[in-house]
CSV table of C-alpha atoms (C1' of nucleotides) in Angstrom, one decimal:
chain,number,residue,atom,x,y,z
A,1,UNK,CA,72.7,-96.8,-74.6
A,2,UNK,CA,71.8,-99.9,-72.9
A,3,UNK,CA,73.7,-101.9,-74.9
A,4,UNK,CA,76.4,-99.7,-73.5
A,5,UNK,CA,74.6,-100.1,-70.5
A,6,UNK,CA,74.7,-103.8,-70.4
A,7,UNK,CA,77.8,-104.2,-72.0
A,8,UNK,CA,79.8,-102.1,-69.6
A,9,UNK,CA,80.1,-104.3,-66.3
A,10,UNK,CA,81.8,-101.3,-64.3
A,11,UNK,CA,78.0,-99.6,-64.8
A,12,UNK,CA,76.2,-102.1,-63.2
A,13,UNK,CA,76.3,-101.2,-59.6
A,14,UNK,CA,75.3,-97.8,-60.1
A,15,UNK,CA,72.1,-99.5,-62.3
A,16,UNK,CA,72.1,-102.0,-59.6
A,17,UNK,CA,72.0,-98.9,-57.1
A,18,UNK,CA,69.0,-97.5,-59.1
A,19,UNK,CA,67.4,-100.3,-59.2
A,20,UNK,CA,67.6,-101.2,-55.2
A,21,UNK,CA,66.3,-97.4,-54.8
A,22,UNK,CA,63.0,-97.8,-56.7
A,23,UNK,CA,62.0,-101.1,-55.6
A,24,UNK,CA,62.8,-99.0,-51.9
A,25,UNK,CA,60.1,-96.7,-53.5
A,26,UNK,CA,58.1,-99.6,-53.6
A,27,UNK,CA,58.7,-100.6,-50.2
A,28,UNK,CA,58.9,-97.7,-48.2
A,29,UNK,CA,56.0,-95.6,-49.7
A,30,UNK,CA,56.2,-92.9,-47.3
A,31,UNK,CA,60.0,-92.4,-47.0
A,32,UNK,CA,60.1,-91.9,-50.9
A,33,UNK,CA,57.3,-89.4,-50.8
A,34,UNK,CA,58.8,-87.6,-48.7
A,35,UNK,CA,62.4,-87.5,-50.2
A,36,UNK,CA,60.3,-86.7,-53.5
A,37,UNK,CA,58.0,-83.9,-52.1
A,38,UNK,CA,62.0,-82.1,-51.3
A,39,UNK,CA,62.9,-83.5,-54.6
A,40,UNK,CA,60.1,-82.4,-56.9
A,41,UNK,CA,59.5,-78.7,-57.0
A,42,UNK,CA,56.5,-78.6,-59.6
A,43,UNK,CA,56.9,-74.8,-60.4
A,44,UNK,CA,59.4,-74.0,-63.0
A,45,UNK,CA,61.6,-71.4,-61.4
A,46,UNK,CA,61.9,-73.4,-58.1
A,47,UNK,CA,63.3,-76.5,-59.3
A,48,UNK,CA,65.8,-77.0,-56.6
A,49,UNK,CA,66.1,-80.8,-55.5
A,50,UNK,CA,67.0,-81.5,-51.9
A,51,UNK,CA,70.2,-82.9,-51.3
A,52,UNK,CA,68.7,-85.1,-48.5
A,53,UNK,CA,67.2,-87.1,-51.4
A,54,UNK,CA,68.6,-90.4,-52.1
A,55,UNK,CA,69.5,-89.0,-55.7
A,56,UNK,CA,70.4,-86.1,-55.2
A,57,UNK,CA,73.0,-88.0,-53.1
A,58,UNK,CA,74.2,-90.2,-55.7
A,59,UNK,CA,75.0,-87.3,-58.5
A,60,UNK,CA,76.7,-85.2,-56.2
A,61,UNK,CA,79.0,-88.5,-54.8
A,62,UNK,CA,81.0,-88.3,-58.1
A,63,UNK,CA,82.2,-85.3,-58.6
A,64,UNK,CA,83.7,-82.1,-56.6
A,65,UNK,CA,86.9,-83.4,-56.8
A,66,UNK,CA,88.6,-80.4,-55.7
A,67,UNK,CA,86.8,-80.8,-52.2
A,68,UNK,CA,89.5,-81.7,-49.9
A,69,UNK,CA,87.6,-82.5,-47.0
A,70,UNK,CA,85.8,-85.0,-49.0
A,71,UNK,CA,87.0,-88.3,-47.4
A,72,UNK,CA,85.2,-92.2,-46.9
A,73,UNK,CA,82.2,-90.9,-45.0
A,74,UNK,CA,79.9,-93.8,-45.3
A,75,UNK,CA,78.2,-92.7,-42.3
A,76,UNK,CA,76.2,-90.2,-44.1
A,77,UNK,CA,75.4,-91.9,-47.4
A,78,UNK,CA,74.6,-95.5,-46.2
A,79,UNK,CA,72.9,-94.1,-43.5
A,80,UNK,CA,69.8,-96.0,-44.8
A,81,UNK,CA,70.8,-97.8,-42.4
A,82,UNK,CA,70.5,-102.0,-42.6
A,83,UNK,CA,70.4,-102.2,-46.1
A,84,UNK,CA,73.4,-103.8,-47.9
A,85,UNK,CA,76.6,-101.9,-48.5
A,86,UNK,CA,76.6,-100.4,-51.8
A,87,UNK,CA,79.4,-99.8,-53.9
A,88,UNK,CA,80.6,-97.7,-56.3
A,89,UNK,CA,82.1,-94.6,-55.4
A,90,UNK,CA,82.7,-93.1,-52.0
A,91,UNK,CA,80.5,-90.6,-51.4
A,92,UNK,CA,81.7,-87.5,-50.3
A,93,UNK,CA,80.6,-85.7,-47.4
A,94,UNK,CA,78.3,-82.7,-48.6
A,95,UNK,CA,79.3,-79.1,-47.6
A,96,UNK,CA,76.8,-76.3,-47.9
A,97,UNK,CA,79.3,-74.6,-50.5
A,98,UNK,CA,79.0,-78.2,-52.4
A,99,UNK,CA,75.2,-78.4,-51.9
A,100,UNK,CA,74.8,-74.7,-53.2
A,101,UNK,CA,77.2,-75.7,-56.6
A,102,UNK,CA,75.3,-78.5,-57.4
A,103,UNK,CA,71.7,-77.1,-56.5
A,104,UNK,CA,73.1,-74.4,-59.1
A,105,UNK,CA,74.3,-76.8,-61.9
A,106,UNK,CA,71.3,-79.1,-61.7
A,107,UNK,CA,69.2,-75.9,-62.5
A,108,UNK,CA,71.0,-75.2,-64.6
A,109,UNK,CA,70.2,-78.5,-66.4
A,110,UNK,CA,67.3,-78.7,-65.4
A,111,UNK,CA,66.6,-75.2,-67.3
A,112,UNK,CA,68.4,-76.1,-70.7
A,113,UNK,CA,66.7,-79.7,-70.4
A,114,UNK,CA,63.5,-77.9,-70.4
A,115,UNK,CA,64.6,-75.5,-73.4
A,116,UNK,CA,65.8,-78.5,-75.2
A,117,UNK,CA,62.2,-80.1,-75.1
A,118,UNK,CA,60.7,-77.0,-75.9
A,119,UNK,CA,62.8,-76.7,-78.9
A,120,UNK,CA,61.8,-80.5,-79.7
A,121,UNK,CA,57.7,-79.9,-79.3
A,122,UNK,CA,58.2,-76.7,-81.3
A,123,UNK,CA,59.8,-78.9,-84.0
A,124,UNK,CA,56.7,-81.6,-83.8
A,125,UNK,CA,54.5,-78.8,-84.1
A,126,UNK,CA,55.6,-77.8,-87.2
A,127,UNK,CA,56.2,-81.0,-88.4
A,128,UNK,CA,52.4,-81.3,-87.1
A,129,UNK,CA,51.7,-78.4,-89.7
A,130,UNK,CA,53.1,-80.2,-92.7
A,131,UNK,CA,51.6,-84.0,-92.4
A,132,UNK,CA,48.2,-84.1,-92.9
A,133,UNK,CA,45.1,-83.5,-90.4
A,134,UNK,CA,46.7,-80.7,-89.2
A,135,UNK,CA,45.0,-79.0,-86.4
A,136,UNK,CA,45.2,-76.1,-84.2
A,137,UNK,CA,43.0,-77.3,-81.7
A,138,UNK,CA,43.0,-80.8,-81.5
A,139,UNK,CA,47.2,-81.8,-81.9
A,140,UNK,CA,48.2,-85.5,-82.9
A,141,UNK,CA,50.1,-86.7,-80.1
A,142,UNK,CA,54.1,-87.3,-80.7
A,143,UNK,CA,54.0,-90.3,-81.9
A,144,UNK,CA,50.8,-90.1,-83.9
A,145,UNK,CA,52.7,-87.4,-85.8
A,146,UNK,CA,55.7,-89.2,-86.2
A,147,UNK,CA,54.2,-92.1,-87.6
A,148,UNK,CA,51.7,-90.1,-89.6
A,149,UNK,CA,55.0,-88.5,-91.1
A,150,UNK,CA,56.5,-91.3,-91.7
A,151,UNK,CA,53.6,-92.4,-93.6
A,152,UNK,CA,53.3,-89.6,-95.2
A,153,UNK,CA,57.2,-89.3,-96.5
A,154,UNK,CA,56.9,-93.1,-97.7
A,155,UNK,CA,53.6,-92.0,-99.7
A,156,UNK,CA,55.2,-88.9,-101.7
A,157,UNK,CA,57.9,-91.1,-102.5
A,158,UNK,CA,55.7,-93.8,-103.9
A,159,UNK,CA,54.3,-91.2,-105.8
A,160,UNK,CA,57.4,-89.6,-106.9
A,161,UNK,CA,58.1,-93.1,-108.1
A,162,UNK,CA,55.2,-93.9,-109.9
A,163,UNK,CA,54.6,-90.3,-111.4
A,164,UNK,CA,50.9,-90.6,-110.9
A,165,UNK,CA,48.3,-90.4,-108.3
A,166,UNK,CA,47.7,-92.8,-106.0
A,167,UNK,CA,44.0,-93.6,-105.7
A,168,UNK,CA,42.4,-92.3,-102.3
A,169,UNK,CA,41.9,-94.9,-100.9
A,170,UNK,CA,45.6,-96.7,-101.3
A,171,UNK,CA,46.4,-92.8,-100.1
A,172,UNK,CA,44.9,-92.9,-97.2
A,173,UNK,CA,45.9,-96.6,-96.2
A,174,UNK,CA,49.7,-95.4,-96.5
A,175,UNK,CA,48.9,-92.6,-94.1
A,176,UNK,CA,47.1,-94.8,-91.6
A,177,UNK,CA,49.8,-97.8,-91.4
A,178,UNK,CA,50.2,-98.4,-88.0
A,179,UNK,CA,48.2,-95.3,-86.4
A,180,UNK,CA,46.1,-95.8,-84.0
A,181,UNK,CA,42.3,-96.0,-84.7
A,182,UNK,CA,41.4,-92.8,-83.3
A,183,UNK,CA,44.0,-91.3,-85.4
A,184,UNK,CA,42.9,-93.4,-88.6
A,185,UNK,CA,39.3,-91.9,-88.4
A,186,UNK,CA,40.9,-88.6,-88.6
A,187,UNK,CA,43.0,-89.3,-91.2
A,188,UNK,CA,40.2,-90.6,-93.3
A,189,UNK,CA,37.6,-88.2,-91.9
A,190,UNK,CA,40.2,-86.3,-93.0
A,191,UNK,CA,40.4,-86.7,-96.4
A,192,UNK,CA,36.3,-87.4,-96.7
A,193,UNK,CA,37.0,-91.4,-96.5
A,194,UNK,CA,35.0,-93.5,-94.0
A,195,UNK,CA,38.0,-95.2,-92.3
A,196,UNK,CA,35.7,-98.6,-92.0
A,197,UNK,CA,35.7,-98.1,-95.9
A,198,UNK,CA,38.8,-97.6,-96.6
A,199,UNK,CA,39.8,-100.6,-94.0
A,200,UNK,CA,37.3,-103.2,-95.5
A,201,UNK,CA,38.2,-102.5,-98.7
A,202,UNK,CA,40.8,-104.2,-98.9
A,203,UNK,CA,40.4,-107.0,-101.0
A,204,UNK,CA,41.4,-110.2,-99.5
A,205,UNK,CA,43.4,-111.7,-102.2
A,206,UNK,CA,45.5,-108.9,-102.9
A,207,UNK,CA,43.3,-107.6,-105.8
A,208,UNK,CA,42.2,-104.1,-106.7
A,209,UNK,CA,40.2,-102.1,-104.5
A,210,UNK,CA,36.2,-102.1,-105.8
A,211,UNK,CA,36.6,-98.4,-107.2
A,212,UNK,CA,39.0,-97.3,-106.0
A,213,UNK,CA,41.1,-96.9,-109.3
A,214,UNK,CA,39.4,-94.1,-110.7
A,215,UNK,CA,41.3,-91.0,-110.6
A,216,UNK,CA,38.9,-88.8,-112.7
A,217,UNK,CA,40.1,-85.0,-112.7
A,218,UNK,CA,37.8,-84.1,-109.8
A,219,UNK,CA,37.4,-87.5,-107.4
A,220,UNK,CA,38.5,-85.6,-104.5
A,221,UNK,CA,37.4,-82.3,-103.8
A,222,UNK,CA,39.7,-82.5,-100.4
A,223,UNK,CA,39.5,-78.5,-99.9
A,224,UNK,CA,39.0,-76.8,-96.6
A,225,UNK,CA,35.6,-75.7,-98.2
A,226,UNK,CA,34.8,-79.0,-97.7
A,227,UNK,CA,34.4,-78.8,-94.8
A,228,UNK,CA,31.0,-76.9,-94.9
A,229,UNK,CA,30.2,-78.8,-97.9
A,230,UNK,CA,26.6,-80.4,-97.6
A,231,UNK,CA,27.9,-83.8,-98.0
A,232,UNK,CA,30.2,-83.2,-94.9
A,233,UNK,CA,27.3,-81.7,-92.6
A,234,UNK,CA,24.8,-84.0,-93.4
A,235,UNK,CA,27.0,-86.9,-92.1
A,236,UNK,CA,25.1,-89.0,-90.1
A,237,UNK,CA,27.1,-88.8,-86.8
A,238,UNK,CA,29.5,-85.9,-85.6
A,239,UNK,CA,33.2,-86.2,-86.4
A,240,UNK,CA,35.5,-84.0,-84.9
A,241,UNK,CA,37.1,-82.7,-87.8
A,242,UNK,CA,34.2,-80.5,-88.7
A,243,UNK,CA,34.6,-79.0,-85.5
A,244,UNK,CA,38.0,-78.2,-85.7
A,245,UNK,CA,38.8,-78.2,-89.0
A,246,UNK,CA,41.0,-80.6,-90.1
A,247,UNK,CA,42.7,-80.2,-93.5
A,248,UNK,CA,44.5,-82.5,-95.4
A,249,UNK,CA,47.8,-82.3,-97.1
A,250,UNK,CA,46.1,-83.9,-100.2
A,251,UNK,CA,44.9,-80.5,-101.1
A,252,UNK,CA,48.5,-79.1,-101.5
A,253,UNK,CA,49.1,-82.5,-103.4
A,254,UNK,CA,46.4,-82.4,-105.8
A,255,UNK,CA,45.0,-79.3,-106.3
A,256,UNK,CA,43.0,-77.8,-102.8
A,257,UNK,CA,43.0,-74.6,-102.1
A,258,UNK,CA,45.7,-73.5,-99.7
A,259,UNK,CA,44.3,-74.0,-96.3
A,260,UNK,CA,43.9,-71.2,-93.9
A,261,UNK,CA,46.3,-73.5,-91.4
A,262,UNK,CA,49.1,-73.6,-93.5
A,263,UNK,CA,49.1,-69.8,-93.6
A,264,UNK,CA,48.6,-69.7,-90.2
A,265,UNK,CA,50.8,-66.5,-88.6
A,266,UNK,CA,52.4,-68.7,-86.1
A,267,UNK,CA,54.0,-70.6,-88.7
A,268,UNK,CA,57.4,-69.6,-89.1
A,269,UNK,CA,59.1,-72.7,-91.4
A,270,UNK,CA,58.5,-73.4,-95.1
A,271,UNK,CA,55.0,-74.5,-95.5
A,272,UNK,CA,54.5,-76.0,-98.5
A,273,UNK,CA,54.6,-80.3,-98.7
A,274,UNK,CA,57.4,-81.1,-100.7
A,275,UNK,CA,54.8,-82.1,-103.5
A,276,UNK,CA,53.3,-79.7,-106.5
A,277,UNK,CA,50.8,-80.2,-107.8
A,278,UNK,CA,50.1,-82.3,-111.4
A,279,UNK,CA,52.7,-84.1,-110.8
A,280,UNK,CA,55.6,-81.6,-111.1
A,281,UNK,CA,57.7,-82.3,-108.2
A,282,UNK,CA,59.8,-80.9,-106.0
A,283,UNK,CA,61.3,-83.1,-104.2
A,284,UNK,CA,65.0,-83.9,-104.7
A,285,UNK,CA,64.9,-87.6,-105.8
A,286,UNK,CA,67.9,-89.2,-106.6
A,287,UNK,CA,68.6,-91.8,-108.5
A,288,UNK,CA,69.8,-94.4,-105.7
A,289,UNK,CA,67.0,-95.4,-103.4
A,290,UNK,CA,67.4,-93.8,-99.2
A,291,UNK,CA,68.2,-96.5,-96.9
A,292,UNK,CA,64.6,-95.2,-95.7
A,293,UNK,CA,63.2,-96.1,-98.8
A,294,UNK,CA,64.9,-99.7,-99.3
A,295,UNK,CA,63.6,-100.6,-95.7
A,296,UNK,CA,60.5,-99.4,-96.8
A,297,UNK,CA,60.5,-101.1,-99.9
A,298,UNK,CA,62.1,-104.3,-98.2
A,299,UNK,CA,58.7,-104.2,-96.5
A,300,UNK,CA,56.6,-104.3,-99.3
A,301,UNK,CA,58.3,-106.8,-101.3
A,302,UNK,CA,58.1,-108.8,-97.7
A,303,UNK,CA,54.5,-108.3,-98.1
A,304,UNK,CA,54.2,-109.2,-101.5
A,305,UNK,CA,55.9,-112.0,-101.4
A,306,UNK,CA,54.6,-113.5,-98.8
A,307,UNK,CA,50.8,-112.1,-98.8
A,308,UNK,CA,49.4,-114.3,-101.3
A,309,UNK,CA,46.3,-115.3,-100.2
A,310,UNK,CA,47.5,-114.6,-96.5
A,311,UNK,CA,46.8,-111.4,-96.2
A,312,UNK,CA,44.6,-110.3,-93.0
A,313,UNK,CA,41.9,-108.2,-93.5
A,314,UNK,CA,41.4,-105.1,-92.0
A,315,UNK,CA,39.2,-106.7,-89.6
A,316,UNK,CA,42.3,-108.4,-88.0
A,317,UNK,CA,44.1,-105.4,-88.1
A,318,UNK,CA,41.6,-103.1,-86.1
A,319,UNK,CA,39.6,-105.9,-83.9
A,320,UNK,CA,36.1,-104.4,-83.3
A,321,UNK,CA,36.9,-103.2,-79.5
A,322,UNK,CA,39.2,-100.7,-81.0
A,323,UNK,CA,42.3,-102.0,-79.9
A,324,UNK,CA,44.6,-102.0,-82.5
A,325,UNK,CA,46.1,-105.3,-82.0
A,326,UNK,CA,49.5,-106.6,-83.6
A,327,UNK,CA,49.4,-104.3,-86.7
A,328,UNK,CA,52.1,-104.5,-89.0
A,329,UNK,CA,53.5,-101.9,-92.0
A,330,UNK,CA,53.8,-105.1,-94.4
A,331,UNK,CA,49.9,-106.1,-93.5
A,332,UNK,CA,48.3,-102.8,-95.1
A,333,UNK,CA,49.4,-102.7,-98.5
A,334,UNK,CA,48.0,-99.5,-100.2
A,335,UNK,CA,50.0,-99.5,-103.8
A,336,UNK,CA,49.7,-103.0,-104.4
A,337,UNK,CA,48.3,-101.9,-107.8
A,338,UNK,CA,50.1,-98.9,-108.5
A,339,UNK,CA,52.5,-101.3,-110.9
A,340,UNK,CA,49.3,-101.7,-113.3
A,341,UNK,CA,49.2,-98.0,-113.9
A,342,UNK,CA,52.4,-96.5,-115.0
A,343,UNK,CA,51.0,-94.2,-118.1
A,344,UNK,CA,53.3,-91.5,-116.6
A,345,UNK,CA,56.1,-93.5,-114.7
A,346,UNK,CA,59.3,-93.3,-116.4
A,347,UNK,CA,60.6,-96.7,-117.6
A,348,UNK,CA,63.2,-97.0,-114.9
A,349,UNK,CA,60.9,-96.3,-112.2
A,350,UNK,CA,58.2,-98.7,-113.4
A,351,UNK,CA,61.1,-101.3,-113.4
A,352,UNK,CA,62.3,-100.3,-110.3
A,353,UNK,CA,58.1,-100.8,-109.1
A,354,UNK,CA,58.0,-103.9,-110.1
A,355,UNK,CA,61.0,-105.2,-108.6
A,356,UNK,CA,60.0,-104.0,-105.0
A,357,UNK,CA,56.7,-105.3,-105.8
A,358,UNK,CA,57.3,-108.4,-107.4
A,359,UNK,CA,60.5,-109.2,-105.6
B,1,DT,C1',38.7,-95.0,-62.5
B,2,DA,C1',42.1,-96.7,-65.7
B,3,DG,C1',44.8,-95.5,-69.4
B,4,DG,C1',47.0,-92.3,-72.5
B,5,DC,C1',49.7,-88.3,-73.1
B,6,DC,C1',52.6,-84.9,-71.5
B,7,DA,C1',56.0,-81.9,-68.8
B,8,DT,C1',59.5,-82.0,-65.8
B,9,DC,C1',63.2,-83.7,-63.0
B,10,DT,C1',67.0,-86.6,-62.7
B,11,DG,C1',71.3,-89.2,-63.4
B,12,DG,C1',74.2,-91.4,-66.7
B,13,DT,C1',76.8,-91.2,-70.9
B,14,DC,C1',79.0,-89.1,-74.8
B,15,DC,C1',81.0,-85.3,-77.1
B,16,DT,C1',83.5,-80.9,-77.8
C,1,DA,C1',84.4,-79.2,-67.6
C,2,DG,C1',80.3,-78.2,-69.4
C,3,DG,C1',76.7,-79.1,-72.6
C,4,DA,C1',73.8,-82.3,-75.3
C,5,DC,C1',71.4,-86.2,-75.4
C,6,DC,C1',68.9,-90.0,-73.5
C,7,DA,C1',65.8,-92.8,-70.8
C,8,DG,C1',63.5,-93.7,-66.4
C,9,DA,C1',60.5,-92.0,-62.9
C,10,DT,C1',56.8,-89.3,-61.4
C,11,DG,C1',52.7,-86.6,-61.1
C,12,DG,C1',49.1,-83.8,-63.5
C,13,DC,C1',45.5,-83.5,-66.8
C,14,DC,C1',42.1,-85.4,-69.8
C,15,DT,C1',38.9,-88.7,-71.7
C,16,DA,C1',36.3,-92.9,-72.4
DNA sequence: TAGGCCATCTGGTCCT
DNA sequence: AGGACCAGATGGCCTA
C-alpha cells in the first residue's frame, strides 16, 4: 500500500494534506482537541463525526457528485485561514442533506469496521486456544500469539519431518524464537522448563544441549495435573501460570491429558493441534516443502552455515535488563541435533534434514 | 509515569 | 457504488 502510496505521484497531496494536518495537531493543541472532542464519540452507538472536523471535511470533498450546487467554494474549506492553498480536489460546499448521508455512511463503516475486528480478535482467540500457553485469564497479546503460532507451526513440521520427538528443550526454543521475555517464561513455565535453562543451555559451539537428548517414555509429564503437582508448588517463587493455569499444547502432542481449556464451552472450532500423538500424524504433509517452510528452512541453513562458532548465546539474545534486544529466528537454533536422531525419519526426510541443515 | 496493548475512528485504496 | 481491507491517529486501561 505505500509502495502504492509512494509510487502514485497523483496521491501525494492528499498524504501531503494529512501530513500538514497532524503536524497542525501539533501546533495548534487546542484547535485539534476540539475538532477531535466533535470528532471522537467514545460510545459505540454515537459514533457520529462532526463535519466541522478538518477530516471529516476531506472525505466528504470527494464524492456527492450528484450535488449540483456543489461548486469551487474554497471559502469554506481553506478557511483555515493563512495556511497555504492546498490542492487536490475542490471541496464541495456541505449541505445538511450531504452532512446527514455521509454522517450515515461513515457509521455505517464505522459499524462494519468494528464487526470486522471483532471477527479478527475472535479468530486470535481461537488461534490463542490452539498454540500453547493458552489461557482464559491471562490472553497473549496479538502478536505474542502470532509469533507463538508461527513458532508453533514451524515446530510440528520439524517434527513431522523428523518423525520423532524433539527434546524439550529444542521444543521449547522453537516456541520462544523471537517472543518477548515475558512471554518466554510462560512458554517455558509453561511446559515446566526454567526459561534461563532452557536459554543458557545452549551450547556455544553449536553442540548438543547437556541433557537434553533424552526422550525417555515419561520426561515430560506436561499434564494440566501438573499444575498441582508438588514439584510445581514448591517452586521457589510465584509464576503466573499456576495461578491461571496455563496448559501446554505439548500435552495433546505427546500424550497429556486433554486439558480442561481445550474443552472449554466457548470453544466453537476444531480443537485438537494438528498433531496425534506417538507420532501418527495428522497433518496433511506433502511432499514439496510450503514456501513457509523453505523460508523457514532458508533460515536455518542461514544459521548453520554461518553459526560456527559465532553463534550468540542466549545471554545476547535476552540482555539481563529484559529487553529483548536484536533477536533473530536464525540465532536460536532448537533442532540443530535433530539430524543425529533419525531412528524413525523416513530416508527422504532425513535427507531432506540434512540438506537444510547442512546446506 | 512511561510504555505496552487495545479498541475505535477515519480516510485511502482496491475489489466486486 | 458499496464493501473489504489497511494503516495512521488517538485515547483509555493496565502494569512495572
Amino acid at each position: 500500500m505505500l509502495t502504492r502510496l509512494f509510487s502514485d505521484p497523483s496521491l501525494l497531496p492528499d498524504m501531503h494534506k494529512y501530513s500538514a494536518w497532524a503536524e497542525d495537531s501539533e501546533s495548534e493543541d487546542s484547535k485539534t482537541k476540539d475538532d477531535e472532542d466533535h470528532c471522537r464519540v467514545g460510545d459505540d452507538d454515537m459514533d457520529v463525526p462532526d463535519m466541522r472536523s478538518s477530516r471529516a471535511h476531506s472525505e466528504i470533498g470527494g464524492e456527492d457528485e450528484d450535488d449540483d450546487e456543489a461548486d469551487e467554494d474554497e471559502g469554506e474549506d481553506g478557511a483555515e485561514g493563512d495556511g497555504p492553498k492546498k490542492r487536490g480536489p475542490k471541496k464541495r460546499k456541505m449541505t445538511p442533506a450531504r452532512i446527514e448521508r455521509s454522517k450515515l455512511r461513515r457509521q455505517k463503516a464505522n459499524s462494519r469496521e468494528r464487526t470486522r475486528m471483532h471477527d479478527l480478535n475472535s479468530a486470535l482467540d481461537n488461534l490463542r486456544k490452539v498454540v500453547p500457553c493458552y489461557s482464559k485469564t491471562q490472553k497473549l497479546s496479538k502478536i505474542e500469539t502470532l509469533r507463538l503460532a508461527k513458532n508453533y507451526i514451524w515446530a510440528l513440521s520439524e517434527i513431522l519431518r523428523s518423525g520423532k520427538k524433539p527434546d524439550l528443550v529444542s521444543y521449547v526454543q522453537t516456541l520462544c524464537k523471537g517472543l518477548s521475555q515475558p512471554t518466554t517464561n510462560l512458554v517455558a513455565g509453561c511446559l515446566q522448563l526454567n526459561s534461563r535453562n532452557f536459554l543458557t543451555e545452549q551450547c556455544p559451539e553449536g553442540g548438543r544441549y547437556p541433557g537434553s537428548n533424552s526422550f525417555s517414555m515419561h520426561p515430560y509429564p506436561y499434564q494440566c495435573s501438573r499444575l498441582s503437582s508438588p514439584q510445581y508448588q514448591s517452586g521457589s517463587n510465584s509464576h503466573p501460570l499456576r495461578t491461571h493455569g496455563y496448559c501446554s499444547a505439548y500435552d495433546s502432542l505427546y500424550g497429556g491429558s486433554g486439558s480442561p481449556e481445550y474443552n472449554s464451552p466457548e470453544y466453537e472450532g476444531p480443537i485438537s493441534p494438528p498433531v496425534c500423538i506417538n507420532g501418527n500424524f495428522s497433518l496433511k504433509h506433502q511432499g514439496t516443502t510450503s514456501p513457509e517452510v523453505a523460508e523457514k528452512g532458508y533460515h536455518y541453513s542461514m544459521h548453520y552455515s554461518g553459526l560456527a562458532g559465532s553463534r550468540p548465546t542466549a545471554g545476547h539474545i535476552y540482555g539481563s535488563s529484559g529487553v529483548r534486544s536484536s533477536i533473530h529466528s536464525e540465532n536460536v537454533s532448537p533442532y540443530h541435533d535433530m539430524h543425529l536422531h533419525h531412528e524413525r525419519a523416513p530416508v527422504p526426510v532425513y535427507d531432506e534434514l540434512n540438506a537444510f541443515f547442512h546446506n
